[in-house]
XYZ file of C-alpha atoms in Angstrom:
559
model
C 11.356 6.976 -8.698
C 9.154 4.139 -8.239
C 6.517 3.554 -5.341
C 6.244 1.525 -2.625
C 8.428 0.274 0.468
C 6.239 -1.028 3.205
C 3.643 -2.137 0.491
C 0.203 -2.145 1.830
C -2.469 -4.098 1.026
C -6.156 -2.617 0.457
C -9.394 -4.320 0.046
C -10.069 -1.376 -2.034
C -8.142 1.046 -3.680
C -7.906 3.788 -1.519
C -9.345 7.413 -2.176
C -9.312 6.038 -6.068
C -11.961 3.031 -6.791
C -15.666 3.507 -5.759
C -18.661 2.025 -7.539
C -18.769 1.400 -10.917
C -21.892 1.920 -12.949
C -23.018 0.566 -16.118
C -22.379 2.824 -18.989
C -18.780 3.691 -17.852
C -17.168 2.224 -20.994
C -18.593 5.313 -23.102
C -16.267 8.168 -24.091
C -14.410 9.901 -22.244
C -15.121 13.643 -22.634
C -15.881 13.690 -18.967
C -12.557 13.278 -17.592
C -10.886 15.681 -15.705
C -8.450 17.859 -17.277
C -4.639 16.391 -17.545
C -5.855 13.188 -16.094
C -3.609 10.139 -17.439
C -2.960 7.240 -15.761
C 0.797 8.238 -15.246
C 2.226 9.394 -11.892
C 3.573 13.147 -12.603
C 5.594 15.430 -10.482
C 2.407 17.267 -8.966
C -0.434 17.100 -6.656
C -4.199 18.720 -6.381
C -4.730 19.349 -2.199
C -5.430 23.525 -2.507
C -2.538 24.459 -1.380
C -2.461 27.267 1.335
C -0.737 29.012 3.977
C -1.839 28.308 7.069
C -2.611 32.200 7.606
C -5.571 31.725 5.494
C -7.156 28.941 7.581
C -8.916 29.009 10.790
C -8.409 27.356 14.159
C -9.886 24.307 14.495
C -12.471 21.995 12.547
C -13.048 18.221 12.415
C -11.800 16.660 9.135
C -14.497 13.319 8.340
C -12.901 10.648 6.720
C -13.661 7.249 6.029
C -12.905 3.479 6.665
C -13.803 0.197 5.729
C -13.269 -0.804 9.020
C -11.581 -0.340 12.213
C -7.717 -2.053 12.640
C -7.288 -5.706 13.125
C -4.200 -4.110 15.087
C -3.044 -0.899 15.376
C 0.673 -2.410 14.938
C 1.387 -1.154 11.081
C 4.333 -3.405 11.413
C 2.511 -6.551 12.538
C 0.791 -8.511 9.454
C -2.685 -7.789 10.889
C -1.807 -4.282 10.551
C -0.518 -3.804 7.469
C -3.563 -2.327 5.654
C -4.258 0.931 4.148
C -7.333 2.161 6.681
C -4.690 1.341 9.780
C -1.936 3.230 7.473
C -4.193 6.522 7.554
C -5.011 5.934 10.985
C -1.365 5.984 12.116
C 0.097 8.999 9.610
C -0.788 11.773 11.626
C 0.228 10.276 15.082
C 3.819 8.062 14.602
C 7.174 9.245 13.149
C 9.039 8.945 9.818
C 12.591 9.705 9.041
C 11.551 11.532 5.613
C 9.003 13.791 3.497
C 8.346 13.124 0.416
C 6.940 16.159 -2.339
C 5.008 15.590 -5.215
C 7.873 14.209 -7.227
C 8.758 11.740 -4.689
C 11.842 14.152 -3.753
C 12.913 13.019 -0.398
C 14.020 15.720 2.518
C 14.294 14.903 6.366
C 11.369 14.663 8.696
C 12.720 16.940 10.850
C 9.818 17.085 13.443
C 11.746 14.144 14.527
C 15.204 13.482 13.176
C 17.730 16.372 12.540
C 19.939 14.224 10.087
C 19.783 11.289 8.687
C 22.924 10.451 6.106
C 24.639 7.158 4.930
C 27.600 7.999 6.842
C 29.711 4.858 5.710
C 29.504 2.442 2.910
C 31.920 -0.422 3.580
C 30.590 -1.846 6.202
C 27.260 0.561 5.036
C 26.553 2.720 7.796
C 23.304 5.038 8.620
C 23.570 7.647 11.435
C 20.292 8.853 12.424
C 20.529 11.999 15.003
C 17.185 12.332 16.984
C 15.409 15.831 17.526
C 16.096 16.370 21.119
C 12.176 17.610 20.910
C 10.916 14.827 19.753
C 9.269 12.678 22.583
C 6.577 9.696 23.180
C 2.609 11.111 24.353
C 3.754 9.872 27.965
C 6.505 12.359 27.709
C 9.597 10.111 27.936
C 12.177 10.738 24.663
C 12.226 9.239 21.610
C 15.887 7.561 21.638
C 18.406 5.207 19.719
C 16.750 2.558 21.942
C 13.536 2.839 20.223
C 15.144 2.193 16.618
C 17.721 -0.242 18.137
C 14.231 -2.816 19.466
C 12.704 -2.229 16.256
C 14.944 -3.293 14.036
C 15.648 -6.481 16.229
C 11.722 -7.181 16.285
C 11.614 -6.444 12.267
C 15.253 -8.679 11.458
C 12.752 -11.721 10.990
C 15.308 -13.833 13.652
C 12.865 -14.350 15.875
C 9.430 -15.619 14.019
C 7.184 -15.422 17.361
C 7.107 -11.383 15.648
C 4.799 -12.117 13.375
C 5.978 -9.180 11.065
C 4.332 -7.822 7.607
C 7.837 -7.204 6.196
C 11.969 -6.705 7.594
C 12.104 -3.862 5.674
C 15.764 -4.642 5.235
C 16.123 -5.132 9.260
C 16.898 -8.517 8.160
C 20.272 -7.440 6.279
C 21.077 -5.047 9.899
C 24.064 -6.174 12.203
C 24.023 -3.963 15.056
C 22.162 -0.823 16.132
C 24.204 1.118 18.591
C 24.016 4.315 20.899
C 25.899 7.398 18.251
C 27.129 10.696 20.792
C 24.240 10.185 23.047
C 20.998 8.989 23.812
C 19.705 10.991 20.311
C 21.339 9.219 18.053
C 21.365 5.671 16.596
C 24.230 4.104 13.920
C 23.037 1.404 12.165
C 25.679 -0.839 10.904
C 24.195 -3.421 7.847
C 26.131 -7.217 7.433
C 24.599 -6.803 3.770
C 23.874 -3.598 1.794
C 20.592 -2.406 1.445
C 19.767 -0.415 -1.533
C 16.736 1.220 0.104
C 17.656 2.281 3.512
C 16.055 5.371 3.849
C 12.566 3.902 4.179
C 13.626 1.751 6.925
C 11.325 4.624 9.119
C 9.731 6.149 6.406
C 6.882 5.829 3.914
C 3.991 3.606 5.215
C 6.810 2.255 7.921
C 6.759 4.067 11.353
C 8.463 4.273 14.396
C 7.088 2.777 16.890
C 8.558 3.208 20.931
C 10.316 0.245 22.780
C 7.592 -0.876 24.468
C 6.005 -1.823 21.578
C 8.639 -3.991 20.032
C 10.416 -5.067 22.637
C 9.143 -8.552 22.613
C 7.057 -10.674 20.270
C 3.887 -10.638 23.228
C 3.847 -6.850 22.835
C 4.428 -6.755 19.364
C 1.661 -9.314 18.031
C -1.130 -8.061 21.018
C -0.123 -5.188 23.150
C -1.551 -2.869 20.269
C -4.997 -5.208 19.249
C -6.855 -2.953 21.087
C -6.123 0.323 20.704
C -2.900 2.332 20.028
C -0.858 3.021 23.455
C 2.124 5.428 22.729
C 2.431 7.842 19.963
C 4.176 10.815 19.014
C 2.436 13.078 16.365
C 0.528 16.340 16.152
C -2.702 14.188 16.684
C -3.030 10.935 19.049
C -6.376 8.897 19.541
C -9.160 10.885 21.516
C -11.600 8.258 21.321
C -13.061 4.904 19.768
C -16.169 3.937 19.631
C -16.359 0.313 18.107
C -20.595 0.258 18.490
C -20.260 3.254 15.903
C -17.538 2.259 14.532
C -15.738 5.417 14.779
C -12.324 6.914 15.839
C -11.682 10.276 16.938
C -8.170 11.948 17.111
C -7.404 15.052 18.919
C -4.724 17.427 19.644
C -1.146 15.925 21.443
C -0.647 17.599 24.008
C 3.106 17.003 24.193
C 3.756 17.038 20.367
C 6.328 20.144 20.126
C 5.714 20.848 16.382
C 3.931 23.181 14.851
C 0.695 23.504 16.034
C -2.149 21.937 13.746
C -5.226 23.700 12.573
C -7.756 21.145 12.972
C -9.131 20.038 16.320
C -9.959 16.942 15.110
C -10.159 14.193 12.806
C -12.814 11.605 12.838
C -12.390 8.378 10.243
C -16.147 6.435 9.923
C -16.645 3.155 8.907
C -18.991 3.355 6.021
C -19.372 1.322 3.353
C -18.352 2.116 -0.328
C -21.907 2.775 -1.465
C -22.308 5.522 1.575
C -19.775 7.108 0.880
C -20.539 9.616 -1.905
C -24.046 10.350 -0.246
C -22.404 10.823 2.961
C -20.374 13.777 1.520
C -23.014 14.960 -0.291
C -25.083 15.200 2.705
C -22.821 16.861 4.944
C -21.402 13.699 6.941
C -17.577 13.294 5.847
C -15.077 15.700 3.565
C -13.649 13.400 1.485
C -14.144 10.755 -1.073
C -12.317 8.930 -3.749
C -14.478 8.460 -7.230
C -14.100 5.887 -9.869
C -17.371 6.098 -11.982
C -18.570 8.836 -14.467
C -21.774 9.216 -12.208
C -20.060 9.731 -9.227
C -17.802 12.140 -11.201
C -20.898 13.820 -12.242
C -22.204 13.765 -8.635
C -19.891 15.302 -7.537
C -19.551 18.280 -9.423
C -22.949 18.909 -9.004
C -23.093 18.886 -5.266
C -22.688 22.691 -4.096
C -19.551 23.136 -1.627
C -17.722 19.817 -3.313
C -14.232 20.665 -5.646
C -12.843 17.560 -7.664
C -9.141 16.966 -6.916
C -6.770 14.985 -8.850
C -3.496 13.596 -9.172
C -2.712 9.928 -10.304
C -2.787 7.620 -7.801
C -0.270 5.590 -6.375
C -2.150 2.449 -5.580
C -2.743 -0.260 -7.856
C -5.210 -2.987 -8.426
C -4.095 -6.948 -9.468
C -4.901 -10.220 -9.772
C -2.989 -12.856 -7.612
C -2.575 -16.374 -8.229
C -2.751 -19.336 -5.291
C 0.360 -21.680 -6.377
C 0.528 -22.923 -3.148
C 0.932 -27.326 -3.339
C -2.479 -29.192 -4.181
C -3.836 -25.937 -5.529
C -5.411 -26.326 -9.002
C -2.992 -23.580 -9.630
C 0.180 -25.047 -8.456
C 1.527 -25.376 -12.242
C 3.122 -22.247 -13.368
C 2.685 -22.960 -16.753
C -1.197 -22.937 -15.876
C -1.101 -19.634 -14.040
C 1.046 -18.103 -17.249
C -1.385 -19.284 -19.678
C -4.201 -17.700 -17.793
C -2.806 -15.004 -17.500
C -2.316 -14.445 -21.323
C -6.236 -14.824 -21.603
C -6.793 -12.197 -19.417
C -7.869 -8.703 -21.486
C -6.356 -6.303 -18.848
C -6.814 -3.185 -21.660
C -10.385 -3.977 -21.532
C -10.165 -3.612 -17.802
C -8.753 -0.420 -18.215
C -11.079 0.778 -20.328
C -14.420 -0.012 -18.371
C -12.928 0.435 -15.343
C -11.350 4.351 -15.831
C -12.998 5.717 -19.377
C -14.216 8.790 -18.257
C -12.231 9.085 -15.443
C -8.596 9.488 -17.305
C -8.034 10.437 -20.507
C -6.005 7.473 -22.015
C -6.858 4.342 -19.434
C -3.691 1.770 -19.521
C -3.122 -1.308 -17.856
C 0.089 -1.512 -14.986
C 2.616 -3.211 -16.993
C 5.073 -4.071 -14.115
C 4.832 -5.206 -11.076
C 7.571 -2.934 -9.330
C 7.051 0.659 -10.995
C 4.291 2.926 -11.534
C 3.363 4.242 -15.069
C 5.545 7.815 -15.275
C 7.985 6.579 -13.462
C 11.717 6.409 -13.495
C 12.312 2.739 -14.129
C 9.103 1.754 -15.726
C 8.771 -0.507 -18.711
C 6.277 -2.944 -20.156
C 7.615 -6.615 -18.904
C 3.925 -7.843 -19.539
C 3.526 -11.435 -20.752
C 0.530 -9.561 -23.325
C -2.716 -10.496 -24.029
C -2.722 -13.904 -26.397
C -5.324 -16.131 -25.665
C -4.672 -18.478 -28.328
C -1.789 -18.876 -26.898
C -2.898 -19.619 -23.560
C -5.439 -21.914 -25.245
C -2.592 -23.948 -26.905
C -0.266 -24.021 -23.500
C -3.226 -25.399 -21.453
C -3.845 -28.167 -23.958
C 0.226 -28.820 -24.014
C -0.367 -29.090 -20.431
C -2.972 -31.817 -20.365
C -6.096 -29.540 -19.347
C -8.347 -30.606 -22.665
C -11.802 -29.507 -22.964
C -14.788 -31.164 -22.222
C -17.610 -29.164 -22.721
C -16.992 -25.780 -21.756
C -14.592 -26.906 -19.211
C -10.968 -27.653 -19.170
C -10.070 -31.097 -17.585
C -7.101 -33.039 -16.689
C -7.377 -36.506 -14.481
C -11.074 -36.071 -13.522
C -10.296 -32.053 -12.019
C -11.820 -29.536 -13.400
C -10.054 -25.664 -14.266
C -12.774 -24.243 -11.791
C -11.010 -21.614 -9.734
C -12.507 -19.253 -7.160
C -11.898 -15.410 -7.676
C -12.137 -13.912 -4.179
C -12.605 -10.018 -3.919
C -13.373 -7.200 -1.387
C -17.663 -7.174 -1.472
C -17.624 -3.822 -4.009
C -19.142 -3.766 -7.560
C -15.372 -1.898 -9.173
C -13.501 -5.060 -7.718
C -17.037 -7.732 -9.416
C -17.000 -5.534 -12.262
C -13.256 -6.685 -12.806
C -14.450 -9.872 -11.869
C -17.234 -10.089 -14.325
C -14.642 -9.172 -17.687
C -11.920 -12.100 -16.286
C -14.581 -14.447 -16.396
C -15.754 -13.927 -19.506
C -12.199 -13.605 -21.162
C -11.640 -17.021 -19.260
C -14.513 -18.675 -20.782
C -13.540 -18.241 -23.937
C -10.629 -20.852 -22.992
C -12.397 -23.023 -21.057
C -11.625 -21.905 -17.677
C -14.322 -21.403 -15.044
C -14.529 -18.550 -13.005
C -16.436 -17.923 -9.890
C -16.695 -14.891 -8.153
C -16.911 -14.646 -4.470
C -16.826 -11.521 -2.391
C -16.379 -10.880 1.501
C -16.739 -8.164 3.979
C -13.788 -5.771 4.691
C -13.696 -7.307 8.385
C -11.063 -9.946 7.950
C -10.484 -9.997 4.820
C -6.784 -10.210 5.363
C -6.715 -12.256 8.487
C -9.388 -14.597 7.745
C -9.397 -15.548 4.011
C -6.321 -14.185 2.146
C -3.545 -14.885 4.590
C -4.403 -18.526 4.988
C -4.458 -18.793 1.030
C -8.338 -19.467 1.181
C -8.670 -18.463 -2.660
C -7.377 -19.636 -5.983
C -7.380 -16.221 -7.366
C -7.495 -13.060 -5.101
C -7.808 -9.651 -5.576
C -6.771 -6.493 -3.444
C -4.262 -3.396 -4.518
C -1.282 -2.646 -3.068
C -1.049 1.067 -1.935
C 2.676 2.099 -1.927
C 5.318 5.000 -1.091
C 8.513 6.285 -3.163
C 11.001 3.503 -1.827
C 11.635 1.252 -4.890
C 12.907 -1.675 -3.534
C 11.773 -2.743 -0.606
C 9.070 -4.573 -0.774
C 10.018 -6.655 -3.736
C 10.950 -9.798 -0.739
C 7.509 -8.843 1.096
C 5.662 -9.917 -1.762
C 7.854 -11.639 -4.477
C 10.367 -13.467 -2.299
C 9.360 -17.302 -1.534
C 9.995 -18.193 2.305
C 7.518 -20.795 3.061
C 8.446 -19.703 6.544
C 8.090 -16.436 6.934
C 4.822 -15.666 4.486
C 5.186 -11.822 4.555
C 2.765 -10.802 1.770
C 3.410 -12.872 -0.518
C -0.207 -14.645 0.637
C -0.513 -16.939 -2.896
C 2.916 -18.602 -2.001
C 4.494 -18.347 -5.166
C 8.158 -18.443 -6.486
C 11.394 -19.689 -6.971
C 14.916 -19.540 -5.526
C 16.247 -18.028 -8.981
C 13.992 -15.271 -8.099
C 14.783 -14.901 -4.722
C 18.615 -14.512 -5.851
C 17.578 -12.128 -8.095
C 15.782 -10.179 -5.503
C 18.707 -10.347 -3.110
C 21.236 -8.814 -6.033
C 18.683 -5.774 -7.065
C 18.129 -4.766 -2.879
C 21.681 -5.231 -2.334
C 22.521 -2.789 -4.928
C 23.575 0.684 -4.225
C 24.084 2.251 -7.562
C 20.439 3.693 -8.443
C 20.601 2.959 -11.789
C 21.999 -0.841 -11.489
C 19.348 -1.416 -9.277
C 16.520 -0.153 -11.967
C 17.961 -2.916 -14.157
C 17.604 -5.454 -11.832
C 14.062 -4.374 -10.430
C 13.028 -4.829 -14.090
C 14.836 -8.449 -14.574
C 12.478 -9.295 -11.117
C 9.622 -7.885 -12.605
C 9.711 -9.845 -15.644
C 10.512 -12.819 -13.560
C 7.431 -12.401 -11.654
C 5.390 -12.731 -14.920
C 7.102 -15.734 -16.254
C 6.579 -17.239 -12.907
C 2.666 -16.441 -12.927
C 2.949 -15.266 -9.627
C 0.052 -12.235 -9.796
C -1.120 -9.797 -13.039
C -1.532 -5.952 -12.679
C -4.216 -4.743 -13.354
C -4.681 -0.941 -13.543
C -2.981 1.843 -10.786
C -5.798 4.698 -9.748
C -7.040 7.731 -11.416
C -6.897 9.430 -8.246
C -9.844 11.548 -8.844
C -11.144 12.969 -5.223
C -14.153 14.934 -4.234
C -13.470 17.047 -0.995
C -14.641 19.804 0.553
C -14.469 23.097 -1.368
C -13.134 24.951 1.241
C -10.710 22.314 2.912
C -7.024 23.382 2.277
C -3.298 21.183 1.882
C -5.931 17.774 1.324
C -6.810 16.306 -1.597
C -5.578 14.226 -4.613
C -2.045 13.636 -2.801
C -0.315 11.482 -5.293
C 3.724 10.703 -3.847
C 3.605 13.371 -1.483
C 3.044 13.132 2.401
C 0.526 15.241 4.130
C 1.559 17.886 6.962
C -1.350 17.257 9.511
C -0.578 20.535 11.133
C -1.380 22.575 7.786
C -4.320 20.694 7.090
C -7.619 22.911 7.431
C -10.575 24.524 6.400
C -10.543 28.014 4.839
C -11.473 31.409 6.841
């Protein structure tokens, strides 16, 4: 099964990619046991019963900044830090294990089946439990204004993605107030992460109209419905604080609290080794080796599901608004190389992402890449009228000078630093410029301020959905796909594969898009995570998570 649904973006790779140190491309007898680069059907969070763990605790985590807007659906808020933020307090339809297996949340829904497939037909039934933190119920009416806010008819909702909402006729009342039938005009292939995944519920209020759904939330979160809901923020500190619901009707959790930090990459380790947060992703072989030196620290691992990539601005007047030039570059880009300084050490075998839509060990995944050629891309650019003058393609007095824009964090300049010299070799200037997490999304990458940009996309186990968020081209309704590249033969294509109900049809198409989405130079994967995750020695069901979704009640630290 492949990942991702409600793609989210991430300055950095998240729990994965931390600073990466000279040296790294040595061997790799350092890396951690079974580590590949390929998604598998297990985790590494210390799994135990929640017998073994004591009452209470505050689990530190970290961000690289506080939300833009705590609306996940809004664009603003479709980012990994507001993603972990909102996990433990909104609802989802469905779990997911280590193997991606699917079974019903059913802290809040009892069932949820395709109950008809001409006109297709989902029934979700509501746990009569299951209620807001203000203690009204969570009802068909709350699904029925979100999927009218998400259908993309109205674009004063400035939305991150439909998440097939768009391809929804009706919602209506089922037997009572607890259950909601959704009737689709069109089918859509992955309708059970319409509320699932990184894609939450959120109540009425919220959704109801495009004032409350683009500001109402910009703040601070208002109503939840989780085992945790927001205790306190403190923006001087840059720190939020979640605490117990006291109306969540669930199990009980075992933690008091969690508190997510804003701290910088380069804090991060030290801030773990020193006491200050229980978590931290690592990339590099000394951080590896920090790690496991620092008493009280375990290393967890299982392959991540986030990947890194390099995305191409084709928007109109942009030095890159010929495909053929983006497809050229491409080819001169040495993504094993990548691999290989970015992860030796780290994995046992680093690979490049070969597609765009699955993860490496995945059902579905082949190699659609375009491959590394750069006399090839050397002859295309000269076919295409950029000629060399100096060490500098030109073509009618412009120069191939682009601007690589990144997250401010040596993995993502590292990166940086190997595409620039692989460029050079074919006459293509590179320069690197980095920003601060703060508006990264908002203020440079959503307008398109960038010719190339790089960011990774952190995803779920819904195959399909996203593949219009970020591949589709509506010059209307941007979604993700922030370098505004495409074509309407892709578009179609899109529509067939998402329309398709028959799992394995739909692989086949996925891959057709994906190989599409090369020849169209619309953005090159890079490299998905090693996952490799120092924690607390003594923290329990947290970790190296890989496909599956936490319980935030069984979450806790050791007796």
């Amino acid at each position: 099964m492949r990942v991702r649904s409600l793609t989210i973006r991430l300055a950095i790779p998240l729990l994965a990619i931390g600073l990466i140190a000279g040296g790294c491309a040595a061997d790799d007898t350092d890396a951690p046991a079974g580590s590949t680069a390929a998604l598998g059907t297990t985790n590494d969070i210390n799994p135990k019963d929640v017998s073994e763990l004591r009452d209470g605790g505050n689990l530190r985590l970290a961000l690289s900044a506080l939300p833009q807007n705590w609306n996940g659906l809004h664009n603003d808020g479709n980012d990994g830090d507001t993603a972990s933020l909102l996990r433990p307090m909104l609802p989802r339809a469905f779990k997911t294990d280590a193997a991606a297996a699917l079974s019903v949340n059913t802290d809040y829904f009892t069932d949820v089946q395709l109950t008809n497939t001409e006109p297709q037909q989902v029934t979700y039934t509501i746990n009569p439990k299951a209620v807001w933190s203000d203690g009204s119920p969570i009802t068909w009416e709350d699904i029925q204004s979100q999927a009218n806010a998400l259908s993309g008819t109205d674009k004063s909702f400035l939305i991150a993605i439909s998440n097939g909402f768009d391809r929804v006729e009706k919602v209506e009342r089922g037997v009572d107030e607890r259950q909601a039938v959704i009737t689709f005009k069109r089918h859509y292939a992955d309708w059970r992460g319409q509320f699932a995944g990184n894609s939450f519920l959120y109540p009425k209020s919220v959704t109801a109209t495009p004032e409350a759904f683009n500001k109402s939330q910009l703040q601070d979160i208002t109503l939840t419905a989780g085992p945790f809901l927001v205790q306190s923020v403190d923006r001087a500190q840059g720190r939020v604080v979640l605490g117990h619901n006291p109306k969540w009707w669930g199990d009980k959790p075992k933690l008091d609290t969690l508190t997510f930090s804003v701290l910088d990459n380069a804090a991060r380790l030290p801030a773990l080794q020193n006491n200050e947060i229980d978590a931290v992703g690592l990339a590099s072989r000394d951080e590896l080796k920090s790690a496991r030196s620092t008493p009280g620290i375990a290393i967890r691992r299982a392959p991540g599901n986030n990947w890194s990539h390099f995305t191409f601005n084709g928007a109109p007047g942009s030095v890159l608004a010929d495909a053929g030039v983006r497809v050229a570059i491409s080819k001169a880009i040495d993504r094993q190389a990548i691999a290989t300084a970015i992860q030796n050490g780290l994995v046992e075998d680093p690979k490049p992402l070969n597609n765009h839509v699955y993860l490496q060990g995945q059902e579905g995944y082949r190699d659609n890449s375009l491959g590394f050629d750069p006399a090839a891309a050397a002859r295309e650019l000269d076919a295409l009228g950029w000629k060399l003058n100096g060490d500098v393609r030109e073509k009618d007095g412009r120069k191939l000078e682009i601007r690589d824009v990144m997250y401010n964090q040596d993995v993502w300049v590292q990166m940086a630093q190997i595409i620039q010299q692989n460029l050079a070799q074919i006459g293509v200037k590179l320069n690197i410029e980095t920003k601060p997490g703060t508006g990264f999304f908002t203020d440079v990458i959503q307008p398109g301020n960038f010719d190339v940009g790089q960011w990774a996309w952190l995803g779920d186990p819904f195959p399909l959905s996203s593949l219009n968020q970020i591949y589709g081209y509506n010059p209307d309704d941007l979604q993700g796909n922030y370098g505004r590249v495409g074509s309407p033969e892709l578009n179609a294509l899109i529509e067939q594969t998402i329309s398709e109900l028959d799992p394995k049809k739909a692989v086949e198409l996925a891959n057709q898009v994906d190989r599409k989405v090369f020849e169209l130079g619309h953005s090159l994967p890079l490299m998905q995570s090693p996952g490799n995750v120092a924690v607390r020695d003594n923290l329990a069901n947290f970790g190296a998570a890989g496909l599956a979704s936490y319980d935030y009640t069984k979450i806790g630290f050791l007796k």
